[in-house]
Amino acid sequence: MLSLTPRIDTNLQSLLDDHEFLAELLDALGSPLNLVLPRQLAANVAAFRETYRRHRLGGRLYYAHKANRSGALLRELAAGDTGVDVASLGELQHALGAGFTPDRIVATGPKNREFLWLAARTGVTVSVDSADELAELAGIVAGHRLPRVPVSLRLAGFTSTGVRVLTRRSRFGTPAGRLPELLDVLEKHPDQLELTGVAYHLDTVGLPEKAVALEGCLAALDACRARGLRPRSLDIGGGFGVNYLADGAEWDRWTTELGQAVLGRRPRMTWDGHGYGLRAENGTLRGTLALYPAHRPVSGAAYLDRLLGTPAPELGRPLGELLLDHMYDLDIEPGRALLDQCGLVLARVLSADGDAVRLDLNARDVSLEEHGVLMDPVVIPRTGDRRAGPAAVHLFGNLCLEADLITRRTVFLPVLPRPGDLLAFVNTAGYFMDFSATTALRQPVARTVAVHRSGGRHRWCLDEQYWPVHPRQETR
Amino acid sequence: MRYDDITEAIGATPLVRIDPAVHGLANVDLYAKLELLNPFGSVKDRAAWHMAGPLLSGAAPGDTLVELSSGNTAKALALLAGMHGVPFKSVTNRMKVPEIKELLLLLGAEIDELPGQSECLDPTDTDDPLTRMHQRLAASGGGYLHTDQYFNERNVDAHAYGTGPEIVKDLDGRAPDYFVACVGTAGSSTGVARVLRQHHADVEVVGLVAAKGDFIPGIRTIDEVHEVGLFDPAVYDALETIDADDAIDGLLTLVRRCGILTGPTGGGAFQGAVRFLRTIDAGLTSRKTAVFIVCDRVESYLSYVRDRRPELFGRPPRRNSAGTLTGAELAAAPVLGVGDAQRWLTETNAVVVDLRSPYAFQALHIAGSINIVDEVFAELLPAGLPFSRRRPVLLVCPVGEKSARYSALLTRMGHPDARSLHGGIIAWRDAGAELVRD
């Protein structure tokens, strides 16, 4: 048994235990089905707020909307005090419609003129990637006689001294060394643009790189002040991570065994001997494991805490204290970390023949494999009968494609599934639920329902029907 | 002994018997091969010189010596490169030992740290650090001399010609019955094992690796050894796992009881050797000999040990430190709100001490204030009050927390009028009070 048991909190577990409720939902709405748990968000927001409190820092938490399309999750957050990070015209419309006021929205990512116009018209903060984009925005504001737009400057390519800390190249942001060009544009358009701060987002789990970037942003903010501007915030983006697995020892064992399997020293444990990035060359293991570190004891708010406690590479003082010394707000854009334990994808088992389990969903409906996150699904038996286990199986999707495997890993389940059983892919709200779903082959895209518990039982509604207007007795 | 060149001092290290009262083995004589006495301080001096020697003597002007290393190999190569007037670049996944990093910079090495794993997975990004380095070297179009310690047979040869024969010679021409070595590049264990087996086919070779997820300098984890080209599982009769705790326990025993100033790698080798030998000691019917390698010295690993065993560095609390304040003293700390503070400052001509970092102070501060960063302030106080009792003081920090602690401390030290700005400079700014940038 090489299990990778998912970490499941009590609320998610109580939903998984409600077999009848889940079976009814799937019968009514079809397989696959996405379930989101909007009321779970509060705990994750509170954890981040607690880290802010511990470091005495102020600032805004922007939910990275791209992690999930759900309206219920967005509206629930709109009811609280977080903001939202939108990365497309559609996301901006969605956020405005969910009740976010413009002061709680930041527009990031690639932007077309329509996106820029709606952002400027409504007065949301625009996180600008280049001098050209900044000039284009100023042109739109001037041309349409709009009020001044708050902007934040996304920077990249920070340099370190002494030890050179290398970072993967990013297609976003302006090289930090070219900040003066951005400031020139700002100075040219004082009636169109108002600087709120600077930002970075690095796609890495490495703290040293983020420390270099954060300190680089502090220097950039100082450069802004020296030019007479009044920035007040530093946006450090997201990438705080989630711990997906209940047991680190399982993860350690599985990854060790994978290396042995790739070297041919134990039987295969993946479809076709897939190595997830590892390969054998003359008996030596080469390549690198192209998987998300599914067991991450320091993730989410705890990772932020660790980052803020990291000494600045140049100045030596912990980054959190430097921010506080400078009186800057710390803005963050968590996506995945905010959605921890907030949803699951349900699918029906179509057949189970030997080690081949066919499911009525495909790899794009639950894009765990695409994102390199390995964790076992939970079997929800249709009837309460006892059955044989454990079982080593492969999970096949419903597309007529050789490559449509839900995972290329051999999955060890505690019991052998039967046709009609349900499989629940838990903790999939962040990026794995509807991120890549398509109607290819005219297979249906999953419906999404919002689930909560009240009056001692689970209740549900369609995602679009969910509004955070809860009668008082339901709020406890 | 007189040498023309420091490289001649590499090798010929002593083999020292460990007092049986320390290891407690009844039937085994345990010897330590003191590789820490090599001139650059570690067992890596041998391999570094054996690999780099030919490259350096054939170096063209403008060539750079390069290696994937974050430890002793880099240190030895940096020194050797310096002797030959060749620049040295160390490429590393992550420098985990700060002292070594500082030392390499001091020796004139250039250090490149490779990026961490991406948070959003890129499945096409599957190159290991070594492959990535090879690509960078190839893309640069030459000019690099790569010692390639994880795959270079000369790494093994250095020990097959040096370390191994020395052990046999010092044991009067006999190989030991047991040889215990930590596995890093696998160079020393493979090379020594080869020689020992030529003398004594039944020598038992025990390789020590680190537990998964653990970190012991110079030792690969049970998974990482498979990424090493020189690693051949057939060399070892057994592969045993040790952890950082073992390494520090062994280090403490050797430095405190045996006069051997070992680092954690040698400490781990000792601990692993004794643990392994204990399992067989009672069943032995004749006297046996065992050898382990003391890889390097302890001085570079003070922070490594401090992070894991802070109590070993415990000192009594210092006089006049904020940590000794009682709850009652803190509650009684004299504080002033922003409005009151503004009035008080004009009335009393108090000195304003800003405890924030210099960069933040220079960006914005209360007019006329002076900047003593809190760490420096804490260093000043054990020696007494750093300003006159006759001048009132207003302490300022970001949110009024640290300043309250120090105003309580100054009060305890006898200052009659040391106050803290309530809510700190953030409250001052939020109240619209004046901040300046000089």
PDB file of C-alpha atoms in Angstrom, chain B residues 9-153:
ATOM      1  CA  ALA B   9      50.596  18.983   2.609  1.00  0.00           C
ATOM      2  CA  ILE B  10      47.421  17.294   1.374  1.00  0.00           C
ATOM      3  CA  GLY B  11      47.021  13.733   2.675  1.00  0.00           C
ATOM      4  CA  ALA B  12      49.121  11.642   5.079  1.00  0.00           C
ATOM      5  CA  THR B  13      46.625  12.334   7.851  1.00  0.00           C
ATOM      6  CA  PRO B  14      46.847  10.545  11.215  1.00  0.00           C
ATOM      7  CA  LEU B  15      44.806   7.548  12.258  1.00  0.00           C
ATOM      8  CA  VAL B  16      43.880   7.994  15.913  1.00  0.00           C
ATOM      9  CA  ARG B  17      42.488   5.348  18.244  1.00  0.00           C
ATOM     10  CA  ILE B  18      39.301   6.270  20.084  1.00  0.00           C
ATOM     11  CA  ASP B  19      39.452   5.555  23.820  1.00  0.00           C
ATOM     12  CA  PRO B  20      37.343   2.408  24.528  1.00  0.00           C
ATOM     13  CA  ALA B  21      35.930   4.194  27.584  1.00  0.00           C
ATOM     14  CA  VAL B  22      34.268   6.598  25.148  1.00  0.00           C
ATOM     15  CA  HIS B  23      32.810   4.141  22.628  1.00  0.00           C
ATOM     16  CA  GLY B  24      32.209   1.286  25.081  1.00  0.00           C
ATOM     17  CA  LEU B  25      32.900  -1.501  22.564  1.00  0.00           C
ATOM     18  CA  ALA B  26      34.502  -4.566  24.184  1.00  0.00           C
ATOM     19  CA  ASN B  27      35.935  -6.328  21.138  1.00  0.00           C
ATOM     20  CA  VAL B  28      36.557  -3.600  18.602  1.00  0.00           C
ATOM     21  CA  ASP B  29      39.433  -1.134  18.251  1.00  0.00           C
ATOM     22  CA  LEU B  30      37.885   1.961  16.684  1.00  0.00           C
ATOM     23  CA  TYR B  31      40.119   4.357  14.749  1.00  0.00           C
ATOM     24  CA  ALA B  32      39.373   7.807  13.399  1.00  0.00           C
ATOM     25  CA  LYS B  33      41.007   8.879  10.127  1.00  0.00           C
ATOM     26  CA  LEU B  34      41.555  12.572  10.775  1.00  0.00           C
ATOM     27  CA  GLU B  35      40.856  14.122   7.378  1.00  0.00           C
ATOM     28  CA  LEU B  36      40.126  17.398   9.146  1.00  0.00           C
ATOM     29  CA  LEU B  37      43.921  17.837   9.366  1.00  0.00           C
ATOM     30  CA  ASN B  38      44.237  18.381   5.616  1.00  0.00           C
ATOM     31  CA  PRO B  39      45.515  21.917   4.897  1.00  0.00           C
ATOM     32  CA  PHE B  40      42.182  23.337   3.705  1.00  0.00           C
ATOM     33  CA  GLY B  41      40.393  21.540   6.510  1.00  0.00           C
ATOM     34  CA  SER B  42      38.604  18.558   5.004  1.00  0.00           C
ATOM     35  CA  VAL B  43      38.668  15.220   3.211  1.00  0.00           C
ATOM     36  CA  LYS B  44      37.652  17.089   0.056  1.00  0.00           C
ATOM     37  CA  ASP B  45      41.148  18.562  -0.294  1.00  0.00           C
ATOM     38  CA  ARG B  46      42.319  15.273  -1.778  1.00  0.00           C
ATOM     39  CA  ALA B  47      39.617  14.919  -4.416  1.00  0.00           C
ATOM     40  CA  ALA B  48      39.602  18.640  -5.209  1.00  0.00           C
ATOM     41  CA  TRP B  49      43.347  18.633  -5.895  1.00  0.00           C
ATOM     42  CA  HIS B  50      43.274  15.352  -7.809  1.00  0.00           C
ATOM     43  CA  MET B  51      40.426  16.560 -10.037  1.00  0.00           C
ATOM     44  CA  ALA B  52      41.431  20.202 -10.425  1.00  0.00           C
ATOM     45  CA  GLY B  53      45.206  19.795 -10.657  1.00  0.00           C
ATOM     46  CA  PRO B  54      45.335  18.751 -14.339  1.00  0.00           C
ATOM     47  CA  LEU B  55      42.593  21.230 -15.287  1.00  0.00           C
ATOM     48  CA  LEU B  56      44.344  24.138 -13.593  1.00  0.00           C
ATOM     49  CA  SER B  57      47.766  23.386 -15.028  1.00  0.00           C
ATOM     50  CA  GLY B  58      46.217  23.419 -18.516  1.00  0.00           C
ATOM     51  CA  ALA B  59      44.037  26.468 -17.908  1.00  0.00           C
ATOM     52  CA  ALA B  60      43.902  29.110 -20.608  1.00  0.00           C
ATOM     53  CA  PRO B  61      43.709  32.796 -19.670  1.00  0.00           C
ATOM     54  CA  GLY B  62      40.092  33.730 -18.941  1.00  0.00           C
ATOM     55  CA  ASP B  63      39.065  30.228 -17.871  1.00  0.00           C
ATOM     56  CA  THR B  64      36.902  29.807 -14.774  1.00  0.00           C
ATOM     57  CA  LEU B  65      36.865  26.760 -12.537  1.00  0.00           C
ATOM     58  CA  VAL B  66      33.288  25.712 -11.737  1.00  0.00           C
ATOM     59  CA  GLU B  67      31.664  23.076  -9.520  1.00  0.00           C
ATOM     60  CA  LEU B  68      28.258  22.223  -8.129  1.00  0.00           C
ATOM     61  CA  SER B  69      29.088  22.380  -4.456  1.00  0.00           C
ATOM     62  CA  SER B  70      28.005  24.239  -1.383  1.00  0.00           C
ATOM     63  CA  GLY B  71      30.634  22.988   1.017  1.00  0.00           C
ATOM     64  CA  ASN B  72      34.158  21.713   1.435  1.00  0.00           C
ATOM     65  CA  THR B  73      34.787  20.899  -2.220  1.00  0.00           C
ATOM     66  CA  ALA B  74      33.985  24.484  -3.125  1.00  0.00           C
ATOM     67  CA  LYS B  75      36.243  25.715  -0.349  1.00  0.00           C
ATOM     68  CA  ALA B  76      39.196  23.589  -1.486  1.00  0.00           C
ATOM     69  CA  LEU B  77      38.629  24.453  -5.157  1.00  0.00           C
ATOM     70  CA  ALA B  78      38.407  28.162  -4.355  1.00  0.00           C
ATOM     71  CA  LEU B  79      41.808  28.009  -2.644  1.00  0.00           C
ATOM     72  CA  LEU B  80      43.389  25.930  -5.401  1.00  0.00           C
ATOM     73  CA  ALA B  81      41.966  28.188  -8.112  1.00  0.00           C
ATOM     74  CA  GLY B  82      43.269  31.236  -6.256  1.00  0.00           C
ATOM     75  CA  MET B  83      46.766  29.741  -6.165  1.00  0.00           C
ATOM     76  CA  HIS B  84      46.639  29.393  -9.953  1.00  0.00           C
ATOM     77  CA  GLY B  85      45.135  32.811 -10.581  1.00  0.00           C
ATOM     78  CA  VAL B  86      41.957  31.275 -11.967  1.00  0.00           C
ATOM     79  CA  PRO B  87      38.509  32.527 -10.865  1.00  0.00           C
ATOM     80  CA  PHE B  88      36.220  29.976  -9.180  1.00  0.00           C
ATOM     81  CA  LYS B  89      32.462  29.839  -9.400  1.00  0.00           C
ATOM     82  CA  SER B  90      30.358  27.684  -7.088  1.00  0.00           C
ATOM     83  CA  VAL B  91      26.889  26.781  -8.328  1.00  0.00           C
ATOM     84  CA  THR B  92      24.589  25.576  -5.610  1.00  0.00           C
ATOM     85  CA  ASN B  93      21.038  24.494  -5.094  1.00  0.00           C
ATOM     86  CA  ARG B  94      20.910  26.253  -1.751  1.00  0.00           C
ATOM     87  CA  MET B  95      23.716  27.231   0.563  1.00  0.00           C
ATOM     88  CA  LYS B  96      22.558  25.831   3.845  1.00  0.00           C
ATOM     89  CA  VAL B  97      25.584  26.635   5.988  1.00  0.00           C
ATOM     90  CA  PRO B  98      25.981  30.426   6.305  1.00  0.00           C
ATOM     91  CA  GLU B  99      29.578  30.296   7.560  1.00  0.00           C
ATOM     92  CA  ILE B 100      30.736  28.390   4.468  1.00  0.00           C
ATOM     93  CA  LYS B 101      28.947  30.886   2.258  1.00  0.00           C
ATOM     94  CA  GLU B 102      30.728  33.792   3.940  1.00  0.00           C
ATOM     95  CA  LEU B 103      34.030  31.969   3.782  1.00  0.00           C
ATOM     96  CA  LEU B 104      33.684  31.285   0.053  1.00  0.00           C
ATOM     97  CA  LEU B 105      33.040  34.960  -0.600  1.00  0.00           C
ATOM     98  CA  LEU B 106      36.101  35.801   1.485  1.00  0.00           C
ATOM     99  CA  LEU B 107      38.171  33.379  -0.600  1.00  0.00           C
ATOM    100  CA  GLY B 108      37.092  35.251  -3.716  1.00  0.00           C
ATOM    101  CA  ALA B 109      34.609  32.691  -5.045  1.00  0.00           C
ATOM    102  CA  GLU B 110      31.532  33.669  -6.988  1.00  0.00           C
ATOM    103  CA  ILE B 111      28.336  31.921  -5.832  1.00  0.00           C
ATOM    104  CA  ASP B 112      25.244  31.286  -7.949  1.00  0.00           C
ATOM    105  CA  GLU B 113      22.195  29.955  -6.102  1.00  0.00           C
ATOM    106  CA  LEU B 114      19.785  28.119  -8.393  1.00  0.00           C
ATOM    107  CA  PRO B 115      16.052  28.978  -8.220  1.00  0.00           C
ATOM    108  CA  GLY B 116      13.699  27.092  -5.899  1.00  0.00           C
ATOM    109  CA  GLN B 117      10.908  24.840  -7.155  1.00  0.00           C
ATOM    110  CA  SER B 118       8.042  26.674  -8.835  1.00  0.00           C
ATOM    111  CA  GLU B 119       4.779  27.006  -6.892  1.00  0.00           C
ATOM    112  CA  CYS B 120       2.609  26.563  -9.974  1.00  0.00           C
ATOM    113  CA  LEU B 121       3.900  23.397 -11.549  1.00  0.00           C
ATOM    114  CA  ASP B 122       5.678  23.508 -14.881  1.00  0.00           C
ATOM    115  CA  PRO B 123       5.749  19.820 -15.881  1.00  0.00           C
ATOM    116  CA  THR B 124       8.320  20.525 -18.577  1.00  0.00           C
ATOM    117  CA  ASP B 125      10.801  21.822 -16.022  1.00  0.00           C
ATOM    118  CA  THR B 126      12.428  18.542 -15.030  1.00  0.00           C
ATOM    119  CA  ASP B 127      16.120  19.316 -15.205  1.00  0.00           C
ATOM    120  CA  ASP B 128      18.241  18.507 -12.179  1.00  0.00           C
ATOM    121  CA  PRO B 129      20.742  21.136 -10.992  1.00  0.00           C
ATOM    122  CA  LEU B 130      23.655  19.302 -12.575  1.00  0.00           C
ATOM    123  CA  THR B 131      21.969  19.111 -15.986  1.00  0.00           C
ATOM    124  CA  ARG B 132      21.051  22.771 -15.691  1.00  0.00           C
ATOM    125  CA  MET B 133      24.626  23.598 -14.916  1.00  0.00           C
ATOM    126  CA  HIS B 134      25.871  21.569 -17.896  1.00  0.00           C
ATOM    127  CA  GLN B 135      23.452  23.519 -20.098  1.00  0.00           C
ATOM    128  CA  ARG B 136      24.718  26.824 -18.750  1.00  0.00           C
ATOM    129  CA  LEU B 137      28.312  25.752 -19.299  1.00  0.00           C
ATOM    130  CA  ALA B 138      27.547  24.605 -22.836  1.00  0.00           C
ATOM    131  CA  ALA B 139      25.601  27.784 -23.646  1.00  0.00           C
ATOM    132  CA  SER B 140      28.477  29.944 -22.454  1.00  0.00           C
ATOM    133  CA  GLY B 141      30.644  28.565 -25.266  1.00  0.00           C
ATOM    134  CA  GLY B 142      33.626  27.403 -23.243  1.00  0.00           C
ATOM    135  CA  GLY B 143      35.880  29.082 -20.755  1.00  0.00           C
ATOM    136  CA  TYR B 144      34.802  26.778 -17.933  1.00  0.00           C
ATOM    137  CA  LEU B 145      36.787  24.038 -16.237  1.00  0.00           C
ATOM    138  CA  HIS B 146      34.292  21.692 -14.580  1.00  0.00           C
ATOM    139  CA  THR B 147      35.560  19.239 -11.960  1.00  0.00           C
ATOM    140  CA  ASP B 148      32.221  17.351 -11.978  1.00  0.00           C
ATOM    141  CA  GLN B 149      32.743  15.758  -8.556  1.00  0.00           C
ATOM    142  CA  TYR B 150      29.619  13.570  -8.640  1.00  0.00           C
ATOM    143  CA  PHE B 151      30.700  11.762 -11.807  1.00  0.00           C
ATOM    144  CA  ASN B 152      34.486  12.246 -11.988  1.00  0.00           C
ATOM    145  CA  GLU B 153      36.435   8.994 -11.448  1.00  0.00           C
TER     146      GLU B 153
END
